[in-house]
Tab-separated table of C-alpha atoms in Angstrom:
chain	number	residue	atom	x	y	z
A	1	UNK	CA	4.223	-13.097	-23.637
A	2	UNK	CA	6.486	-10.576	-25.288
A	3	UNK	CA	9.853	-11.056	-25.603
A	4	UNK	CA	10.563	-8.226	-22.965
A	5	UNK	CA	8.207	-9.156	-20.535
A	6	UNK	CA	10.151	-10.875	-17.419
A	7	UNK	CA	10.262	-14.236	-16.974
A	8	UNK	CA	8.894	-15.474	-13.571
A	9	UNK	CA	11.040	-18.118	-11.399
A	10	UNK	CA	10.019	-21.616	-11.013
A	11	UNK	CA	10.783	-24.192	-8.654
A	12	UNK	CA	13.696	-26.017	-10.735
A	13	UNK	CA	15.259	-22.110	-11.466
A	14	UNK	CA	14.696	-20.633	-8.067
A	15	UNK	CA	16.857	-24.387	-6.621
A	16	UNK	CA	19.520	-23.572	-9.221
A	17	UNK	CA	19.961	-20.179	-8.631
A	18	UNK	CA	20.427	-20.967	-4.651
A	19	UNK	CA	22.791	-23.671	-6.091
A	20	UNK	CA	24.716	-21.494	-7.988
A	21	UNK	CA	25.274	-18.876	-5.420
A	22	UNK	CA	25.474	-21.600	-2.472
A	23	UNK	CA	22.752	-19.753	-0.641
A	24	UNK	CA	20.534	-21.650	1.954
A	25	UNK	CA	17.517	-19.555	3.334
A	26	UNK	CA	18.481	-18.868	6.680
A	27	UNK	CA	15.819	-19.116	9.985
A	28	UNK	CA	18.051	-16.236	11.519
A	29	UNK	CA	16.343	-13.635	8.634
A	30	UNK	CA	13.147	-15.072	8.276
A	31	UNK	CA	13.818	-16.901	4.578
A	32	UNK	CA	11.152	-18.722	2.833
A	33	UNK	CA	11.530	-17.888	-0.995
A	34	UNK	CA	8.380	-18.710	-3.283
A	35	UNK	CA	8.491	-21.405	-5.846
A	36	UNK	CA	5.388	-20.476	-7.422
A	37	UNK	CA	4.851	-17.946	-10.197
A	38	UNK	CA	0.853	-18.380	-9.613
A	39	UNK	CA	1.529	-17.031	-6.121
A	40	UNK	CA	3.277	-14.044	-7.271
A	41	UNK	CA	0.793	-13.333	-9.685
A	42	UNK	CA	-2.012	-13.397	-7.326
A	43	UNK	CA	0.255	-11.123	-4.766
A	44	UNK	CA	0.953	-8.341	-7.777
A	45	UNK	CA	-3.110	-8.712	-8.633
A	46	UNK	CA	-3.974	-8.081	-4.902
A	47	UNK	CA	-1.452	-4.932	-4.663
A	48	UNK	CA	-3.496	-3.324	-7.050
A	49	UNK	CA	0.252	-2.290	-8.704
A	50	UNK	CA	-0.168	-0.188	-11.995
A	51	UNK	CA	2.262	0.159	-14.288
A	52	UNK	CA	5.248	2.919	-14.140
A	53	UNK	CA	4.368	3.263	-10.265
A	54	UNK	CA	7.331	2.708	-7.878
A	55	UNK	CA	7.351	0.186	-5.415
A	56	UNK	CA	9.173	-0.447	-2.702
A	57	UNK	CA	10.294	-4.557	-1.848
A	58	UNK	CA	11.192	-5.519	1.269
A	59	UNK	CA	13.769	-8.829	1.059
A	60	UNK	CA	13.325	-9.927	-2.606
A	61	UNK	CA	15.742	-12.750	-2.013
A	62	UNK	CA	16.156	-14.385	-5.411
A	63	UNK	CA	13.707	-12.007	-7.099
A	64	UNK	CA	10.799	-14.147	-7.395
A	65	UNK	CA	8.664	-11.517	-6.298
A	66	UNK	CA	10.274	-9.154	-8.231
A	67	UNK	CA	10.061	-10.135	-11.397
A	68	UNK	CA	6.187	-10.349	-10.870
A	69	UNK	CA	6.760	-6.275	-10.267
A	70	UNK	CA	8.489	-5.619	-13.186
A	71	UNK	CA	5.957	-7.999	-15.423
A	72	UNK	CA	3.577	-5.735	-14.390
A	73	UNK	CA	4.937	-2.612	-15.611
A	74	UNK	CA	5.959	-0.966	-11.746
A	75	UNK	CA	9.573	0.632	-11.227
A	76	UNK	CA	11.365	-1.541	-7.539
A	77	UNK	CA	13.352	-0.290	-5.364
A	78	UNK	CA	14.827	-3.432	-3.719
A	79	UNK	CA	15.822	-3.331	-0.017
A	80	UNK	CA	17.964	-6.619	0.823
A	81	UNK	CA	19.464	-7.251	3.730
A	82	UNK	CA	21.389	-10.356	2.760
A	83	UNK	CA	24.702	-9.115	0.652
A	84	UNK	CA	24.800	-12.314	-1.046
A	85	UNK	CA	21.473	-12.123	-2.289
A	86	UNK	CA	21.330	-8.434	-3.272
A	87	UNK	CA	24.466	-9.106	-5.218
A	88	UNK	CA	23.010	-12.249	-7.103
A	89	UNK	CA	19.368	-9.892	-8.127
A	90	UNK	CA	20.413	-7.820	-10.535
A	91	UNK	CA	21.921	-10.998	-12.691
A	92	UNK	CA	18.977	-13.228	-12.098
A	93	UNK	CA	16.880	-10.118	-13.175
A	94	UNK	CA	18.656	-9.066	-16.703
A	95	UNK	CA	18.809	-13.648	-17.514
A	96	UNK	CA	15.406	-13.202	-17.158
A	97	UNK	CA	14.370	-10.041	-18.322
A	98	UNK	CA	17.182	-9.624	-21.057
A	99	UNK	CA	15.803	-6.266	-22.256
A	100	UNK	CA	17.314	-4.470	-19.367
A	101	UNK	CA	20.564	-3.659	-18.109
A	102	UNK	CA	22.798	-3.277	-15.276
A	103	UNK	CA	24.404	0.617	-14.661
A	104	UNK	CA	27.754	0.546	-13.040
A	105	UNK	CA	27.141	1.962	-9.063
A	106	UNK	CA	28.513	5.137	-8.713
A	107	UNK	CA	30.921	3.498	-5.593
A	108	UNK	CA	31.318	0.932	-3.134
A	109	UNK	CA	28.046	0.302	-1.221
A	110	UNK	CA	25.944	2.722	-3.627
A	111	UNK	CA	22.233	1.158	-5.375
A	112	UNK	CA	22.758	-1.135	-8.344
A	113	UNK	CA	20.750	-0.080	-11.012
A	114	UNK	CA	18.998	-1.835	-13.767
A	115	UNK	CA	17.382	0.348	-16.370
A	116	UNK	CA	15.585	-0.603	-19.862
A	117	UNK	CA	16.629	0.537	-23.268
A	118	UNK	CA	15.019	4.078	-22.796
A	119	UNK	CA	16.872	4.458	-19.769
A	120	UNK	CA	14.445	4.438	-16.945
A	121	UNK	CA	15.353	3.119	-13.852
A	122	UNK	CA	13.030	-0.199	-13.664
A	123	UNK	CA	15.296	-2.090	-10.619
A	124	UNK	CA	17.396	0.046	-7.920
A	125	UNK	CA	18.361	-2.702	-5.239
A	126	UNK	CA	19.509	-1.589	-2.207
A	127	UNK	CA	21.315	-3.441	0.217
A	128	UNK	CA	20.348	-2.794	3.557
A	129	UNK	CA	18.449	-3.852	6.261
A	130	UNK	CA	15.234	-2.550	6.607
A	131	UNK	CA	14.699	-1.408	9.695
A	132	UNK	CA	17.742	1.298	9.586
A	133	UNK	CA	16.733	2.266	6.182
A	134	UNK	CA	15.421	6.120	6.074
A	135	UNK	CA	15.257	7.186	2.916
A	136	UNK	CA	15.187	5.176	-0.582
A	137	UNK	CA	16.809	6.722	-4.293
A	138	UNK	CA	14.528	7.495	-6.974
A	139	UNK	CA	11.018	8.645	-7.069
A	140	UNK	CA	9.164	8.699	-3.672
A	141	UNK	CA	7.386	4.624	-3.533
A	142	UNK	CA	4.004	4.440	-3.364
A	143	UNK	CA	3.172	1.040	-2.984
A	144	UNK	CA	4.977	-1.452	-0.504
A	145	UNK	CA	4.816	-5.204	-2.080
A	146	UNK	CA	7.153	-7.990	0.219
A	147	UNK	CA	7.307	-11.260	1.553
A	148	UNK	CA	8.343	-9.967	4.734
A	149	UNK	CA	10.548	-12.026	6.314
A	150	UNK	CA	9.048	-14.243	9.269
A	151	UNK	CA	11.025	-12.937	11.952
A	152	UNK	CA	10.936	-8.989	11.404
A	153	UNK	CA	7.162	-8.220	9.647
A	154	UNK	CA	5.650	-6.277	12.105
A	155	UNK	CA	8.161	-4.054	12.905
A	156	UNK	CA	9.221	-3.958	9.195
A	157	UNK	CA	5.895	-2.613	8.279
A	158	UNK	CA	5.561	-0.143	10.956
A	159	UNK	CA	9.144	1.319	9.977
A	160	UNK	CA	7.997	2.043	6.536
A	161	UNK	CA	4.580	3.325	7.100
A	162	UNK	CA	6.239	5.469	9.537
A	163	UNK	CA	9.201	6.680	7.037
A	164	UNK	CA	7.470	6.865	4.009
A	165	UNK	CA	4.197	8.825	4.048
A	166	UNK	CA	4.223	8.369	-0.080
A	167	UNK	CA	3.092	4.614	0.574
A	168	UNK	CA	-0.617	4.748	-0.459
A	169	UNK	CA	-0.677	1.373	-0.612
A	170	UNK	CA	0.332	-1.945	0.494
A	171	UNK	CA	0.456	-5.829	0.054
A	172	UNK	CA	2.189	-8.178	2.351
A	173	UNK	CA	2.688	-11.783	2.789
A	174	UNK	CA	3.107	-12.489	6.625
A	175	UNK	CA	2.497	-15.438	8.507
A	176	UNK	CA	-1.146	-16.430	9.044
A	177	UNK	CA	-1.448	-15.334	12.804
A	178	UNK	CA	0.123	-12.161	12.178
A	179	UNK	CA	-2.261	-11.435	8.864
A	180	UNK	CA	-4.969	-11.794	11.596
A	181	UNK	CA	-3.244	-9.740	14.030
A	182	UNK	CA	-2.688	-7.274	11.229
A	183	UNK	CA	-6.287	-6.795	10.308
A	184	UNK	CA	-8.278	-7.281	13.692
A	185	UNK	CA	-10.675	-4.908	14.866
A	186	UNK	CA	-11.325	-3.864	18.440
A	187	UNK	CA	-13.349	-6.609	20.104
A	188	UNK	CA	-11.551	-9.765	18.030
A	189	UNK	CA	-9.449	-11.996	20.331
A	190	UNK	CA	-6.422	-11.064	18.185
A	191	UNK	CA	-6.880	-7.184	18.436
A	192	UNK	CA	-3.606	-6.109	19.954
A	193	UNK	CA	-0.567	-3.586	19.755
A	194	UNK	CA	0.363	-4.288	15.835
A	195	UNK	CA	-3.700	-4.304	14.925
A	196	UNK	CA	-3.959	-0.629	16.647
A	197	UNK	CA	-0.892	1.014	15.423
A	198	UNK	CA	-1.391	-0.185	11.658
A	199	UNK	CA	-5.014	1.177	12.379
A	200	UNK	CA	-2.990	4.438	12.517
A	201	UNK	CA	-1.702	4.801	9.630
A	202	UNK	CA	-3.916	2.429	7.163
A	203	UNK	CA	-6.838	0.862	6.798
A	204	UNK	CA	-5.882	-3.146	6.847
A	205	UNK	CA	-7.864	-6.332	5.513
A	206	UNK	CA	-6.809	-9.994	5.342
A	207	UNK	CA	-7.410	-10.830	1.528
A	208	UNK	CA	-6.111	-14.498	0.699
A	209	UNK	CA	-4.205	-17.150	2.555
A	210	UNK	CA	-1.308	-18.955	0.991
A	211	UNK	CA	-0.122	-22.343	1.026
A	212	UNK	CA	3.254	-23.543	2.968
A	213	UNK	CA	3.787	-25.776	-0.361
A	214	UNK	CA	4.245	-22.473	-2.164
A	215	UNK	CA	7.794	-22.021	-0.176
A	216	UNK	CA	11.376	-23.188	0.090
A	217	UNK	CA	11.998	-24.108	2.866
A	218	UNK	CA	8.453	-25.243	3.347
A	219	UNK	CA	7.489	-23.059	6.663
A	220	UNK	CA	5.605	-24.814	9.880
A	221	UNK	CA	2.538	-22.830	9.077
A	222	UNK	CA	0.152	-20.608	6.241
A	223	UNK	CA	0.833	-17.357	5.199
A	224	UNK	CA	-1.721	-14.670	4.287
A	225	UNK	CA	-1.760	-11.550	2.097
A	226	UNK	CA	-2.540	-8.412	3.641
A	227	UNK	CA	-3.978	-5.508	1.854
A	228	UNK	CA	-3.297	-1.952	3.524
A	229	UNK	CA	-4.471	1.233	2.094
A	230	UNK	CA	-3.475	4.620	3.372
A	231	UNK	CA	-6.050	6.816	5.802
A	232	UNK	CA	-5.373	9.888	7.464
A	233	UNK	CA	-4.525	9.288	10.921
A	234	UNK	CA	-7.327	10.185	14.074
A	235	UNK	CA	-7.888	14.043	14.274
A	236	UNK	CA	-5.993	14.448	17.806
A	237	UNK	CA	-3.345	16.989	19.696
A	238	UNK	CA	-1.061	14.157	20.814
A	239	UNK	CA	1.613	13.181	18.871
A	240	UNK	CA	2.113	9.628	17.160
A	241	UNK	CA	4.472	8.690	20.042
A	242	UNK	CA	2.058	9.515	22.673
A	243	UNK	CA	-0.961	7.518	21.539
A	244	UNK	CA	1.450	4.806	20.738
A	245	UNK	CA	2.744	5.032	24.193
A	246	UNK	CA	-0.975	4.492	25.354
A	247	UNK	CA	-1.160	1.914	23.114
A	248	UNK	CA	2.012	-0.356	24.290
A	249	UNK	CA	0.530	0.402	28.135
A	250	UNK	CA	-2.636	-0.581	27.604
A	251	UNK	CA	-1.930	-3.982	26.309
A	252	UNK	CA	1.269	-4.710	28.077
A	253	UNK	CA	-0.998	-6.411	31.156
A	254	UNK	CA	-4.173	-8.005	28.455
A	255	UNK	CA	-6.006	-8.764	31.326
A	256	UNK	CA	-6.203	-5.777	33.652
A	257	UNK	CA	-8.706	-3.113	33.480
A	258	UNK	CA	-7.574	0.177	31.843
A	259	UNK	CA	-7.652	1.917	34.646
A	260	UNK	CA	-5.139	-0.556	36.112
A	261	UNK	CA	-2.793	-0.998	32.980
A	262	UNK	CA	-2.551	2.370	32.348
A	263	UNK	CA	-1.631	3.785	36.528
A	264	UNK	CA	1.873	3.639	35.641
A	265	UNK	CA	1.680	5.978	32.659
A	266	UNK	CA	-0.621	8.293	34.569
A	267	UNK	CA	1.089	8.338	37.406
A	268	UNK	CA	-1.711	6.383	39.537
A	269	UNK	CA	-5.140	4.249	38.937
A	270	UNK	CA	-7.149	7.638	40.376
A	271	UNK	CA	-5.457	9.721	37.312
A	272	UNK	CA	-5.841	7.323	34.862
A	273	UNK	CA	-9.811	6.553	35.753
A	274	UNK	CA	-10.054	10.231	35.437
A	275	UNK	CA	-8.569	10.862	31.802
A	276	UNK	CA	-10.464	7.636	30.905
A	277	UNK	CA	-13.864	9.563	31.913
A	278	UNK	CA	-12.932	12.244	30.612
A	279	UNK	CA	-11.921	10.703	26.937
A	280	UNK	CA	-16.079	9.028	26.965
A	281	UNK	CA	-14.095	6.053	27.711
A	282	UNK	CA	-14.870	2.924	29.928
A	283	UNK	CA	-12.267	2.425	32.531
A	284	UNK	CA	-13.126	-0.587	33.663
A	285	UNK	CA	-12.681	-2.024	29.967
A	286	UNK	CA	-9.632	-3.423	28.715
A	287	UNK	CA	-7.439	-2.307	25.652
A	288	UNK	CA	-8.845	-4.827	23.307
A	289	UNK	CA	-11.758	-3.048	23.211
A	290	UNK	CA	-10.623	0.327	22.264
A	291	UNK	CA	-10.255	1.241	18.798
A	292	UNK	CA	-7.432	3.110	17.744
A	293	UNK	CA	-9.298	7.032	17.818
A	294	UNK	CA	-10.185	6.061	21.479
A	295	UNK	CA	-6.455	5.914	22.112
A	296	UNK	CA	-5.505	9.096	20.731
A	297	UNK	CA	-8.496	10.774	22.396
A	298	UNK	CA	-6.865	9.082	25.518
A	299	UNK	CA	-3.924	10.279	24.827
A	300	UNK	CA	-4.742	13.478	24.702
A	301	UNK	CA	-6.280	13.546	28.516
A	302	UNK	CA	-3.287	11.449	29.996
A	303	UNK	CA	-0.635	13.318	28.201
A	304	UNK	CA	-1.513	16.448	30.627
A	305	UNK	CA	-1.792	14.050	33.804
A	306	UNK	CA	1.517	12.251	33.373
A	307	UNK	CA	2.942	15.730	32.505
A	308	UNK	CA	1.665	16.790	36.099
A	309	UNK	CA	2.376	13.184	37.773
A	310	UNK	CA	6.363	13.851	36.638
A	311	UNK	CA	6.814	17.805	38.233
């Protein structure tokens, strides 16, 4: 290891540095920080992250994580939502990456950012929470690495593969069940609204589980990594918001028939067997069976019908 290479957190750091800053990982935004500098390894090796690429980092909390990004050569753009804990990254990153330094923010609630002796920008944390976050400083990101907090994942992911069409790629750690949600196809018992959206946007695979040990606090259950990689979304007129809208109808009832979940949005069970037909689709199927270019070639037969249903 060079002398300016980052050194990762262990257990016995990561417990002083909560120490230090009396910080307890909270339930209420999804906090389980990684003890393990394996683990981050193996999540930086799985992102496929190359160096002098920007990535984006949803909740570093103490930096664990990010210090793995830096290691391997990528510029991060930190998004915390925690004030406490965006304040405390930027020291934990310069005691253990001394070659880099902290720039004064240009004013109260601007990016703190850390650059290297050549001056390039290799840490911009941002403290905000992630879901009102719209646009990020620096070069465009084109990677998304995160241990996404518990309670927020899904929509946290969804946000930012809405927001930033840069993101070629991405690797999170989620909670097992939602990894599998994440990456089902149509047909799997845990094919449902996040599996079809993210379908949208990126191709998504389930590529290692993780350990509770590997976590403070130690969680109730495994998490997974999740590998996304950009594809272009299904040749259709409807917009995003209109096959989405399909989407949340078709699987707000599981159990009912398409024709039958999806009456409302057509504006009766008649209408919607009809734009079913006429989309090559089954109507007496249910959701979980439709993948998501069957939606948007839905969509594209209802959006006329409910159009008609509301004059």
């Amino acid at each position: 290891m060079s002398q300016d290479e980052p050194v990762l957190l262990g257990p016995a750091r990561v417990r002083e540095l909560a120490a230090a800053a009396g910080v307890r990982p909270t339930k209420a935004l999804g906090q389980n920080f990684v003890l393990d500098a394996g683990t981050v390894r193996k999540i930086v090796r799985q992102a496929s992250v190359a160096p002098g690429e920007t990535v984006v980092e949803v909740g570093p909390g103490l930096g664990s994580l990010t210090l793995g990004l830096l290691a391997a050569g990528a510029d991060v753009v930190a998004v915390e939502i925690d004030p406490v804990l965006a304040a405390l990254l930027p020291s934990t990153v310069v005691a253990q990456a001394p070659s880099l330094h902290v720039e004064p923010p240009d004013g109260e609630g601007a990016p703190v950012v850390l650059r290297d002796g050549a001056g390039r920008a290799r840490l911009t944390v941002v403290t905000a929470d992630a879901l009102t976050v719209t646009a990020l400083p620096g070069p465009a990101p084109t990677s998304l690495v995160a241990n996404l907090p518990y309670n927020v994942a899904v929509p946290v992911l969804l946000t930012f593969l809405e927001r930033f069409d840069s993101l070629q790629r991405g690797l999170v750690m989620v909670q097992a069940e939602v990894a599998d949600r994440l990456a089902a196809g149509p047909g799997s018992r845990t094919y449902g609204v996040p599996s079809a959206k993210v379908a949208w946007y990126a191709t998504a695979r389930r590529v290692a589980t993780v350990g509770r040990s590997v976590f403070w606090p130690v969680p109730n259950v495994d998490s997974a990594l999740v590998r996304l990689d950009r594809r272009e979304p299904p040749t259709t007129t409807a917009s995003r918001q209109e096959v989405f809208a399909v989407v949340d109808a078709a699987f707000a009832q599981r159990r009912k028939m398409l024709r039958s979940a999806l009456a409302e949005l057509a504006g009766s069970s008649a209408a919607a067997q009809q734009a079913l037909v006429a989309a090559g689709l089954d109507p007496g199927d249910r959701g979980e069976r439709i993948g998501i270019e069957g939606f948007a070639a839905l969509a594209e037969q209802l959006v006329p019908v409910a159009g008609a249903g509301a004059r």
